[in-house]
Short mmCIF file of C-alpha atoms in Angstrom, two decimals:
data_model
loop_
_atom_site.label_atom_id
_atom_site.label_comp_id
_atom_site.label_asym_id
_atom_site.label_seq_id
_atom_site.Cartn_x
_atom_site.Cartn_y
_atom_site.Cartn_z
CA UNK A 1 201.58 83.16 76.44
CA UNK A 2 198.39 82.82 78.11
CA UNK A 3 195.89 79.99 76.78
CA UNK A 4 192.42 80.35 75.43
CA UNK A 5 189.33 79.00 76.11
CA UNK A 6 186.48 79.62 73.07
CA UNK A 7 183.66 77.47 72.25
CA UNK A 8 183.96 75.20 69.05
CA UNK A 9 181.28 76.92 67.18
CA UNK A 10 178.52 79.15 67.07
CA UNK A 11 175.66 80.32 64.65
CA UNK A 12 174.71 83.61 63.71
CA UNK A 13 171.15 84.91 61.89
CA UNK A 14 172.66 87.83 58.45
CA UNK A 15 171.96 91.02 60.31
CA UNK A 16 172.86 90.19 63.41
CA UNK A 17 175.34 90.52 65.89
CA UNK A 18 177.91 88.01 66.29
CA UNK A 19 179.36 87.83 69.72
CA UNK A 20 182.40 85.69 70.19
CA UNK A 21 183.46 85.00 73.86
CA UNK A 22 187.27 84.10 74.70
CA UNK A 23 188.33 83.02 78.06
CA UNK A 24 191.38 83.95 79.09
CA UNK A 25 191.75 83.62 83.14
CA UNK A 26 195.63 83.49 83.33
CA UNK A 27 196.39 86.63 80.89
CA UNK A 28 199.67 88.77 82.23
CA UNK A 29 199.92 92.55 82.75
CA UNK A 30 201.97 93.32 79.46
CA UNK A 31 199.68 90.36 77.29
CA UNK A 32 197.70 91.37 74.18
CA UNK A 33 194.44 90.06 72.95
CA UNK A 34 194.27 89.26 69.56
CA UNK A 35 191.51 88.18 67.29
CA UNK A 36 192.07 86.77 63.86
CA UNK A 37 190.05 84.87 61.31
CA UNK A 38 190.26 82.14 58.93
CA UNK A 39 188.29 81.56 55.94
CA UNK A 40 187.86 78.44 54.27
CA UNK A 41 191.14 77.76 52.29
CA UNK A 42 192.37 80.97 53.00
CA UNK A 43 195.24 82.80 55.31
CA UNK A 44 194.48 84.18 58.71
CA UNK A 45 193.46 87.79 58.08
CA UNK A 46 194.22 90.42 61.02
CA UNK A 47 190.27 91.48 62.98
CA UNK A 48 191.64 93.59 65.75
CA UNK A 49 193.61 93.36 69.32
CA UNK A 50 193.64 95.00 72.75
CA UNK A 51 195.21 95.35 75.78
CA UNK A 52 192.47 96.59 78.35
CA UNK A 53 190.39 99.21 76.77
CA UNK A 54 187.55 97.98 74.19
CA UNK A 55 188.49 98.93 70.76
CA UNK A 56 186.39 99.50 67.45
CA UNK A 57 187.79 98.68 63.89
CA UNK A 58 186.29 98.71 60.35
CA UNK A 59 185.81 95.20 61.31
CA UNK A 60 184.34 94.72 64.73
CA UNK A 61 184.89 95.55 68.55
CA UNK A 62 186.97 94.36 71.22
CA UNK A 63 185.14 94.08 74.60
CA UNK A 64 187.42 93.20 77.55
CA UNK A 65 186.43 92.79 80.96
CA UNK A 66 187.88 94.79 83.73
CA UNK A 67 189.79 91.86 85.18
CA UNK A 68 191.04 91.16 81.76
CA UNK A 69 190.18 87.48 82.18
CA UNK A 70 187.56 87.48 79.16
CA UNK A 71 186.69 89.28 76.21
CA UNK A 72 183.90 89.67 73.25
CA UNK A 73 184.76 89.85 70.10
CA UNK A 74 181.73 91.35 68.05
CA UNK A 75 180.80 91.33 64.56
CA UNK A 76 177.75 94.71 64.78
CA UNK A 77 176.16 93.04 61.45
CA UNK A 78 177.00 89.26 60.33
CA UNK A 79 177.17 88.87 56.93
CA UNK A 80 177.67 85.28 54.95
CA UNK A 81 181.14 86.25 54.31
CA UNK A 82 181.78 86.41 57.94
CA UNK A 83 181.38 82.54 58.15
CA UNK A 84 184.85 81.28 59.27
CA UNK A 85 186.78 80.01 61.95
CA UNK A 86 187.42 83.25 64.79
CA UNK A 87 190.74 82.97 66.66
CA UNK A 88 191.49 84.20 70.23
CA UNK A 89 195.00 84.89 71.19
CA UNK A 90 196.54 86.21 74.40
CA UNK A 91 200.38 87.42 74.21
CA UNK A 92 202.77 89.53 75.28
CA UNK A 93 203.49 92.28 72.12
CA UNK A 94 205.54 91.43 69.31
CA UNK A 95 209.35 90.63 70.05
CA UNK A 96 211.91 88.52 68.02
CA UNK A 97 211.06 85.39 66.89
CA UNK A 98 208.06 84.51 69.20
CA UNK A 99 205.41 83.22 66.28
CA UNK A 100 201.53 83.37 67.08
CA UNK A 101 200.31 80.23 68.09
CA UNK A 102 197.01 79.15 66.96
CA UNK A 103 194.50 77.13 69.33
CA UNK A 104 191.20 75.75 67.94
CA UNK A 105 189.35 78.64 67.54
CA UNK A 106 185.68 79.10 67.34
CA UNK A 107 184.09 78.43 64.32
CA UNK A 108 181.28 81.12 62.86
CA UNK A 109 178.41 79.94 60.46
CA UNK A 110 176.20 82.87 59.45
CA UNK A 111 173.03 81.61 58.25
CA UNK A 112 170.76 83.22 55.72
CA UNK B 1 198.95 97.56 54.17
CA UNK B 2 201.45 94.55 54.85
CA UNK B 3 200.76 92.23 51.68
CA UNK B 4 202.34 88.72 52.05
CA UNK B 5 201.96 86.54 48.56
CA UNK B 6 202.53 82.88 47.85
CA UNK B 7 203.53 81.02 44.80
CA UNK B 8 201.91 78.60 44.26
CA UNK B 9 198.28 78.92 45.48
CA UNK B 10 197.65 75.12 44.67
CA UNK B 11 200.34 71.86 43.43
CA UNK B 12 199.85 68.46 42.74
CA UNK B 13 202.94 66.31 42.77
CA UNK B 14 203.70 62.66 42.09
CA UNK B 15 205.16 60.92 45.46
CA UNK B 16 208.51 61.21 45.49
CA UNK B 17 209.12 64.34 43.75
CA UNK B 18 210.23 67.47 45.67
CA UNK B 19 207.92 70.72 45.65
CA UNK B 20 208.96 74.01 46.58
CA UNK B 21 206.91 77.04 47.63
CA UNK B 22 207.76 80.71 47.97
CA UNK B 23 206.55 83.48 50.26
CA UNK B 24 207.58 86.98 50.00
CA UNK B 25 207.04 90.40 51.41
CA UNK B 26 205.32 92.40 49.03
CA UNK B 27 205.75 96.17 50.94
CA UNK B 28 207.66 95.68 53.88
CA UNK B 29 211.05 94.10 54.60
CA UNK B 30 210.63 90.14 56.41
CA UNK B 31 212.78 90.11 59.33
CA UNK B 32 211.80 87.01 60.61
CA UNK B 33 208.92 84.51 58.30
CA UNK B 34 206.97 81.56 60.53
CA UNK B 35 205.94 78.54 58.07
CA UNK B 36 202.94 76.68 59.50
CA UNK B 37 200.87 73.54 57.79
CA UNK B 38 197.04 73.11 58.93
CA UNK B 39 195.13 69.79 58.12
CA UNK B 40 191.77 69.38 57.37
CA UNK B 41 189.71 70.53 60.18
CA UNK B 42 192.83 71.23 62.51
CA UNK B 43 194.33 74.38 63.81
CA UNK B 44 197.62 75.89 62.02
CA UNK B 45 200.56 74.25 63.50
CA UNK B 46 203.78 75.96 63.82
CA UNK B 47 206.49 74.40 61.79
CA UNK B 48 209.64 76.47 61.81
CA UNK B 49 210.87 79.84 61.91
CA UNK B 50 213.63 81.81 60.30
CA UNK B 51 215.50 84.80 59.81
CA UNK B 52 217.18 86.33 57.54
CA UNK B 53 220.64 84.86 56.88
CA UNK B 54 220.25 82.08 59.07
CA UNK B 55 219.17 78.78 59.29
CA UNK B 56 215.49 78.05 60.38
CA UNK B 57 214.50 77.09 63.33
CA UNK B 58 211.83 73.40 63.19
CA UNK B 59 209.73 72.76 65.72
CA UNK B 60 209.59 69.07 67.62
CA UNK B 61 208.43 66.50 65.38
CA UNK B 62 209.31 68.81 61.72
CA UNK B 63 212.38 67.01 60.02
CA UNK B 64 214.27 69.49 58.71
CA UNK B 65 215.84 67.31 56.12
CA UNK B 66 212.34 67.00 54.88
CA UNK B 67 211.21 70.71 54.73
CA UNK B 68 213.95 72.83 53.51
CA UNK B 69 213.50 76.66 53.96
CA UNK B 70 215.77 79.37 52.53
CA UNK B 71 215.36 82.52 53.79
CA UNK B 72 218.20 84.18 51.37
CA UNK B 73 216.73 88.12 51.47
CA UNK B 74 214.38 90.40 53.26
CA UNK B 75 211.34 89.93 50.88
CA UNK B 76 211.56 86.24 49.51
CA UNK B 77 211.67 83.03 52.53
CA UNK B 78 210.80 79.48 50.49
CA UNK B 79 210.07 76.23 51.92
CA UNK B 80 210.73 73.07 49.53
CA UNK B 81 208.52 69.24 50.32
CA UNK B 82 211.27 67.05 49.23
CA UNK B 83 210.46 63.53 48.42
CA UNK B 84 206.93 63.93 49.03
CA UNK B 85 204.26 61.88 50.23
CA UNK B 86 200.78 61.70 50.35
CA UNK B 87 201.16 62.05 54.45
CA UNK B 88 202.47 65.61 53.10
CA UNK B 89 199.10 66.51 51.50
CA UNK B 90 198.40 69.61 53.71
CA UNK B 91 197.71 73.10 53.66
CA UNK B 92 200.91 75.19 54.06
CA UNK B 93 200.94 78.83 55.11
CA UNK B 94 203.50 81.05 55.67
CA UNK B 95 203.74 84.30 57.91
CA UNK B 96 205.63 87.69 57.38
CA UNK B 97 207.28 89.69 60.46
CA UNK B 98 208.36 92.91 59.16
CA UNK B 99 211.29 95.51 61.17
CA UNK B 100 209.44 97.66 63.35
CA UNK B 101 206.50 100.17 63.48
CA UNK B 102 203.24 98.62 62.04
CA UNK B 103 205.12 95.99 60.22
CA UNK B 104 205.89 94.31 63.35
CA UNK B 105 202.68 92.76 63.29
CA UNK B 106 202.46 89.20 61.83
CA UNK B 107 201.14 89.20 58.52
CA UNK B 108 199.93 85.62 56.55
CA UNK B 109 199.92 84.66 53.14
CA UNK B 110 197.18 83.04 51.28
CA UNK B 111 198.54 79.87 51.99
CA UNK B 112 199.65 76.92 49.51
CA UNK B 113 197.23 73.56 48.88
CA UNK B 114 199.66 70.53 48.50
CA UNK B 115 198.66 67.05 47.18
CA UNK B 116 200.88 64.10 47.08
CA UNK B 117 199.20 61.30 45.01
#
């Protein structure tokens, strides 16, 4: 699977926008973009995924960029809850055994 | 939706005593369950995979003598500490893989807090 470049952590006014950038320069054809999120003490909980065209959830949107080499994950209106740690993953769809595998991540603090 | 539980959600233990956790499949049948262990302030780390009927799968550096998982039915995969230590103190989360369709997604638990005094 591809690796991952996001930026340790970010900050984000209630209200706004959160916009999470993911690198991903060596993504494959048939690779997937996945975001998750971890909250404190909690599971990883399922935001959305892509494989070129931007997608829109309950949750948030999926921008990817026409050469596929980055994408946006964005949160339209940040509330506290929304403070975790955001999770970029690039792979190929699910197939047998291969598990996720979880880099650093970026994490979120929504301020008040 | 795909609804993974864990029992327990927390444990303390005495050192040397042997812990075991469970993870099961609430609405969708487990092919294939990932355990993973996170420390404070780290990523989750892959431990070992398994499916059903057959013996898991540890990734380099997990001593399988150490973390026992059972994975005896489609719903119900459980991962016993034995002889634990405080070094053991971690979060522990396991992961749900279901047959096909939707449930082929990866689904997590709420994850297990484990301290070894």
């Amino acid at each position: 699977d591809a690796k991952t470049t996001q930026p340790p952590s970010m900050d984000c006014a209630e209200g706004r926008a959160a916009n999470l950038p993911c690198n991903h320069s060596t993504i494959s054809g048939n690779e997937y973009v996945y975001w998750y999120r971890q909250i404190h003490s909690q599971g990883p909980q399922y935001i959305i995924h892509g494989l070129k065209n931007n997608e829109t959830n309950e949750m948030a949107s999926l921008i990817i960029t026409e050469d596929r080499k980055s994408s946006t994950l964005i949160l339209p209106h940040a509330t506290l809850r929304d403070t975790a740690v955001y999770y970029c993953i690039v792979r190929a769809p699910f197939s047998g055994n291969t598990p996720l595998v979880f880099g650093k991540g970026t994490r979120l603090s929504v301020i008040a | 939706g795909a609804v993974v539980s864990q029992h327990p959600s927390w444990v303390i233990c005495k050192s040397g005593t042997s812990v075991k956790i469970e993870c099961r499949s609430l609405d969708f049948q487990a092919t294939t369950m990932f355990w993973y262990r996170q420390f404070p302030k780290q990523s989750l780390m892959l431990m070992a995979t398994s499916n059903e009927g057959s013996k898991a799968t540890y990734e380099q550096g997990v001593e399988k003598d150490k973390f026992l998982i059972n994975h005896a039915s489609l719903t119900l995969s459980t991962l016993t500490v034995t002889s634990a230590h405080p070094e053991d103190s971690s979060f522990y989360i396991c992961s749900a893989r279901g047959r096909q369709g939707s449930y082929n997604e990866q689904f997590f638990g709420p994850g297990t807090r484990l301290t070894v005094l």
